[in-house]
Amino acid sequence: MIPANRALPIGVFDSGLGGLTVVKEIRRRLPGEDIIYVGDTARVPYGTKSPDTIRRYALQISFFLIQRRVKAIVVACNTVSAVALRALRSLPIPVYGVIEPGARAAILGSKSLRVGVIGTPATVGSHAYKKAIQRYAPSARVWETACPLFVPLVEEGWTDHAVTRQVARDYLKPVLAHGIDALVLGCTHYPLLKDTLGAVAGARVRLIDSAEETARDVENGLRNANALNDPERAGRSQFFVTDHPASFARLGGRFLGKGLPSARRLAFENL
Amino acid sequence: MIPANRALPIGVFDSGLGGLTVVKEIRRRLPGEDIIYVGDTARVPYGTKSPDTIRRYALQISFFLIQRRVKAIVVACNTVSAVALRALRSLPIPVYGVIEPGARAAILGSKSLRVGVIGTPATVGSHAYKKAIQRYAPSARVWETACPLFVPLVEEGWTDHAVTRQVARDYLKPVLAHGIDALVLGCTHYPLLKDTLGAVAGARVRLIDSAEETARDVENGLRNANALNDPERAGRSQFFVTDHPASFARLGGRFLGKGLPSARRLAFENL
């Protein structure tokens, strides 16, 4: 018999679809866990919005998840992790972000300690990755650059397209010029661009996928708190979105790596 | 002495910055009018959202404008005009959209009655332009195509960039193949891409800018209702945005064609 708190679901949220790459990794590592996912598709994208607007949205979603009785919240969005994690850490349950795990992984495998970071304007403007990386390795050199067109290109489905390759070359050029050996994909949409980014960055540059690293952090955190659910059971996932569920279901499979169960509509006015 | 209703401001709104191209044209034609502009920058873009979400946002903004006592509302957004104009026409003041004026201008100058329309996914999915054009000219042939990357490209400032030209070639190719002689720029962001779109479409294709046509409609409507303000006075504009005013002020000048007075923050929770 598993105690009640272990049996509670994990709450995961993002501005839209990108966080599903984190759900995919959590389900791979922790198949016994139930997951409640919220994608704020009516207000996506967050990355070009201001920090106080992003914090307000993140708190609204977190209150919804807490009302649904989750045992932990995973902020599966680099933008929210970058600007709102401190505010969310005042909540009465454990909150996991995607920045720390990615920063740690970048440093652990870096020989030159020269690291590139790509993300949304809000993430890059916060310098959250640079600060996190230099907490682990104060002598590390970090170059950050904003790539605001990558999210719309992924959501357009142009993950393997000449335009996307040209945009990637333009965006990465100043960062690659510094001879980095690791590039942090600082947005949960970017794992879908891994092939394109890898081709542009070259084999010498490791690509750091924060979705994988974050799932590892969640596993360790829940294990240390003795809060993992029975790994033999089959976890279930529920999906909530703030815009129409149909388009979420249509695109979501690409991020999740398999079919998406139907999502339900969530209206913040009604909370 | 101007009667009170003539002296009231005109309300104009858009999902973000694009509607400023309409403000520019209204101020050029009607320099005596005061304008209250709302840009819903915290929830931009609308064009990839569902019709019922767009209608809800449009009603919230219209209620705000009515509380501010405007004499008319101009929906300076093709997406809202396409999916929400009927809902907004139930409001107790005149409401102007951008679809009808653009459709009319496309037909008035077309010899072949073969017309292309580009817009956001929501605008194109509504077929609002096709229906409006065929109300004026039932035998007209209309080809519509969604260009979801144009708004992020404009907001990135890449209005004259090799990537934008390649995206434009990709998007326009199927429409141009039909031998159109008019192309409706069915999004208030697109006037900033006029040079690029003109180069791709060629000199044979007239570009229809709905901002100009809409301003003409507003002038005619207010004149017929005897509701034009004194043309000799200097009209003032006020700008409200739902996200941080700083980035709006930084980018807005490009759309307005001159410097932007400071914008104020508007929070819908507080209405």
PDB file of N, CA and C in Angstrom, chain A residues 212-250:
ATOM      1  N   GLU A 212      15.701  16.026 -20.738  1.00  0.00           N
ATOM      2  CA  GLU A 212      16.294  14.811 -20.161  1.00  0.00           C
ATOM      3  C   GLU A 212      16.841  15.079 -18.765  1.00  0.00           C
ATOM      4  N   GLU A 213      17.564  16.183 -18.623  1.00  0.00           N
ATOM      5  CA  GLU A 213      18.223  16.481 -17.345  1.00  0.00           C
ATOM      6  C   GLU A 213      17.197  16.769 -16.253  1.00  0.00           C
ATOM      7  N   THR A 214      16.115  17.432 -16.644  1.00  0.00           N
ATOM      8  CA  THR A 214      15.084  17.780 -15.658  1.00  0.00           C
ATOM      9  C   THR A 214      14.380  16.532 -15.148  1.00  0.00           C
ATOM     10  N   ALA A 215      14.092  15.592 -16.045  1.00  0.00           N
ATOM     11  CA  ALA A 215      13.428  14.357 -15.622  1.00  0.00           C
ATOM     12  C   ALA A 215      14.292  13.609 -14.607  1.00  0.00           C
ATOM     13  N   ARG A 216      15.601  13.645 -14.816  1.00  0.00           N
ATOM     14  CA  ARG A 216      16.524  13.013 -13.878  1.00  0.00           C
ATOM     15  C   ARG A 216      16.432  13.695 -12.505  1.00  0.00           C
ATOM     16  N   ASP A 217      16.375  15.015 -12.495  1.00  0.00           N
ATOM     17  CA  ASP A 217      16.241  15.777 -11.247  1.00  0.00           C
ATOM     18  C   ASP A 217      14.952  15.438 -10.507  1.00  0.00           C
ATOM     19  N   VAL A 218      13.866  15.335 -11.250  1.00  0.00           N
ATOM     20  CA  VAL A 218      12.570  15.022 -10.634  1.00  0.00           C
ATOM     21  C   VAL A 218      12.636  13.637  -9.994  1.00  0.00           C
ATOM     22  N   GLU A 219      13.224  12.682 -10.702  1.00  0.00           N
ATOM     23  CA  GLU A 219      13.347  11.326 -10.159  1.00  0.00           C
ATOM     24  C   GLU A 219      14.149  11.350  -8.858  1.00  0.00           C
ATOM     25  N   ASN A 220      15.294  12.008  -8.873  1.00  0.00           N
ATOM     26  CA  ASN A 220      16.136  12.056  -7.670  1.00  0.00           C
ATOM     27  C   ASN A 220      15.422  12.747  -6.517  1.00  0.00           C
ATOM     28  N   GLY A 221      14.752  13.856  -6.819  1.00  0.00           N
ATOM     29  CA  GLY A 221      14.067  14.613  -5.769  1.00  0.00           C
ATOM     30  C   GLY A 221      12.961  13.798  -5.115  1.00  0.00           C
ATOM     31  N   LEU A 222      12.136  13.164  -5.949  1.00  0.00           N
ATOM     32  CA  LEU A 222      11.030  12.382  -5.387  1.00  0.00           C
ATOM     33  C   LEU A 222      11.559  11.163  -4.637  1.00  0.00           C
ATOM     34  N   ARG A 223      12.630  10.554  -5.140  1.00  0.00           N
ATOM     35  CA  ARG A 223      13.194   9.385  -4.444  1.00  0.00           C
ATOM     36  C   ARG A 223      13.716   9.809  -3.070  1.00  0.00           C
ATOM     37  N   ASN A 224      14.443  10.914  -3.013  1.00  0.00           N
ATOM     38  CA  ASN A 224      14.991  11.382  -1.737  1.00  0.00           C
ATOM     39  C   ASN A 224      13.888  11.714  -0.741  1.00  0.00           C
ATOM     40  N   ALA A 225      12.754  12.177  -1.243  1.00  0.00           N
ATOM     41  CA  ALA A 225      11.632  12.514  -0.367  1.00  0.00           C
ATOM     42  C   ALA A 225      10.737  11.302  -0.117  1.00  0.00           C
ATOM     43  N   ASN A 226      11.168  10.146  -0.605  1.00  0.00           N
ATOM     44  CA  ASN A 226      10.382   8.912  -0.464  1.00  0.00           C
ATOM     45  C   ASN A 226       8.969   9.104  -1.029  1.00  0.00           C
ATOM     46  N   ALA A 227       8.866   9.808  -2.142  1.00  0.00           N
ATOM     47  CA  ALA A 227       7.552  10.173  -2.693  1.00  0.00           C
ATOM     48  C   ALA A 227       7.308   9.587  -4.084  1.00  0.00           C
ATOM     49  N   LEU A 228       8.127   8.577  -4.495  1.00  0.00           N
ATOM     50  CA  LEU A 228       7.879   7.954  -5.802  1.00  0.00           C
ATOM     51  C   LEU A 228       6.686   7.011  -5.700  1.00  0.00           C
ATOM     52  N   ASN A 229       5.874   7.002  -6.728  1.00  0.00           N
ATOM     53  CA  ASN A 229       4.736   6.093  -6.793  1.00  0.00           C
ATOM     54  C   ASN A 229       5.244   4.680  -7.122  1.00  0.00           C
ATOM     55  N   ASP A 230       4.379   3.709  -6.973  1.00  0.00           N
ATOM     56  CA  ASP A 230       4.696   2.314  -7.293  1.00  0.00           C
ATOM     57  C   ASP A 230       5.144   2.213  -8.760  1.00  0.00           C
ATOM     58  N   PRO A 231       6.405   1.826  -9.020  1.00  0.00           N
ATOM     59  CA  PRO A 231       6.887   1.819 -10.412  1.00  0.00           C
ATOM     60  C   PRO A 231       6.248   0.718 -11.268  1.00  0.00           C
ATOM     61  N   GLU A 232       5.548  -0.212 -10.626  1.00  0.00           N
ATOM     62  CA  GLU A 232       4.950  -1.316 -11.396  1.00  0.00           C
ATOM     63  C   GLU A 232       3.600  -0.945 -11.995  1.00  0.00           C
ATOM     64  N   ARG A 233       2.992   0.112 -11.458  1.00  0.00           N
ATOM     65  CA  ARG A 233       1.676   0.485 -11.984  1.00  0.00           C
ATOM     66  C   ARG A 233       1.835   1.266 -13.304  1.00  0.00           C
ATOM     67  N   ALA A 234       0.744   1.431 -14.008  1.00  0.00           N
ATOM     68  CA  ALA A 234       0.778   2.189 -15.271  1.00  0.00           C
ATOM     69  C   ALA A 234       0.256   3.600 -15.000  1.00  0.00           C
ATOM     70  N   GLY A 235       1.160   4.571 -15.002  1.00  0.00           N
ATOM     71  CA  GLY A 235       0.768   5.954 -14.743  1.00  0.00           C
ATOM     72  C   GLY A 235      -0.136   6.490 -15.838  1.00  0.00           C
ATOM     73  N   ARG A 236      -1.002   7.420 -15.459  1.00  0.00           N
ATOM     74  CA  ARG A 236      -1.888   8.033 -16.448  1.00  0.00           C
ATOM     75  C   ARG A 236      -1.582   9.521 -16.547  1.00  0.00           C
ATOM     76  N   SER A 237      -1.774  10.067 -17.720  1.00  0.00           N
ATOM     77  CA  SER A 237      -1.547  11.498 -17.914  1.00  0.00           C
ATOM     78  C   SER A 237      -2.846  12.182 -18.295  1.00  0.00           C
ATOM     79  N   GLN A 238      -3.055  13.375 -17.724  1.00  0.00           N
ATOM     80  CA  GLN A 238      -4.195  14.211 -18.091  1.00  0.00           C
ATOM     81  C   GLN A 238      -3.650  15.519 -18.657  1.00  0.00           C
ATOM     82  N   PHE A 239      -4.286  16.021 -19.694  1.00  0.00           N
ATOM     83  CA  PHE A 239      -3.794  17.236 -20.352  1.00  0.00           C
ATOM     84  C   PHE A 239      -4.876  18.316 -20.323  1.00  0.00           C
ATOM     85  N   PHE A 240      -4.488  19.504 -19.880  1.00  0.00           N
ATOM     86  CA  PHE A 240      -5.378  20.672 -19.896  1.00  0.00           C
ATOM     87  C   PHE A 240      -4.737  21.757 -20.743  1.00  0.00           C
ATOM     88  N   VAL A 241      -5.551  22.434 -21.538  1.00  0.00           N
ATOM     89  CA  VAL A 241      -5.045  23.565 -22.316  1.00  0.00           C
ATOM     90  C   VAL A 241      -6.003  24.738 -22.172  1.00  0.00           C
ATOM     91  N   THR A 242      -5.496  25.950 -22.408  1.00  0.00           N
ATOM     92  CA  THR A 242      -6.338  27.130 -22.244  1.00  0.00           C
ATOM     93  C   THR A 242      -6.962  27.568 -23.568  1.00  0.00           C
ATOM     94  N   ASP A 243      -6.412  27.105 -24.704  1.00  0.00           N
ATOM     95  CA  ASP A 243      -7.064  27.360 -25.996  1.00  0.00           C
ATOM     96  C   ASP A 243      -7.739  26.059 -26.434  1.00  0.00           C
ATOM     97  N   HIS A 244      -8.202  26.045 -27.663  1.00  0.00           N
ATOM     98  CA  HIS A 244      -8.967  24.912 -28.158  1.00  0.00           C
ATOM     99  C   HIS A 244      -8.149  23.614 -28.096  1.00  0.00           C
ATOM    100  N   PRO A 245      -8.706  22.530 -27.544  1.00  0.00           N
ATOM    101  CA  PRO A 245      -7.932  21.292 -27.424  1.00  0.00           C
ATOM    102  C   PRO A 245      -7.562  20.650 -28.762  1.00  0.00           C
ATOM    103  N   ALA A 246      -8.309  20.925 -29.832  1.00  0.00           N
ATOM    104  CA  ALA A 246      -8.094  20.193 -31.084  1.00  0.00           C
ATOM    105  C   ALA A 246      -6.702  20.423 -31.654  1.00  0.00           C
ATOM    106  N   SER A 247      -6.254  21.698 -31.695  1.00  0.00           N
ATOM    107  CA  SER A 247      -4.954  21.954 -32.315  1.00  0.00           C
ATOM    108  C   SER A 247      -3.828  21.428 -31.426  1.00  0.00           C
ATOM    109  N   PHE A 248      -4.056  21.422 -30.114  1.00  0.00           N
ATOM    110  CA  PHE A 248      -3.068  20.853 -29.202  1.00  0.00           C
ATOM    111  C   PHE A 248      -2.883  19.364 -29.499  1.00  0.00           C
ATOM    112  N   ALA A 249      -3.984  18.669 -29.683  1.00  0.00           N
ATOM    113  CA  ALA A 249      -3.907  17.228 -29.945  1.00  0.00           C
ATOM    114  C   ALA A 249      -3.207  16.963 -31.279  1.00  0.00           C
ATOM    115  N   ARG A 250      -3.453  17.842 -32.253  1.00  0.00           N
ATOM    116  CA  ARG A 250      -2.889  17.653 -33.598  1.00  0.00           C
ATOM    117  C   ARG A 250      -1.363  17.767 -33.577  1.00  0.00           C
TER     118      ARG A 250
END
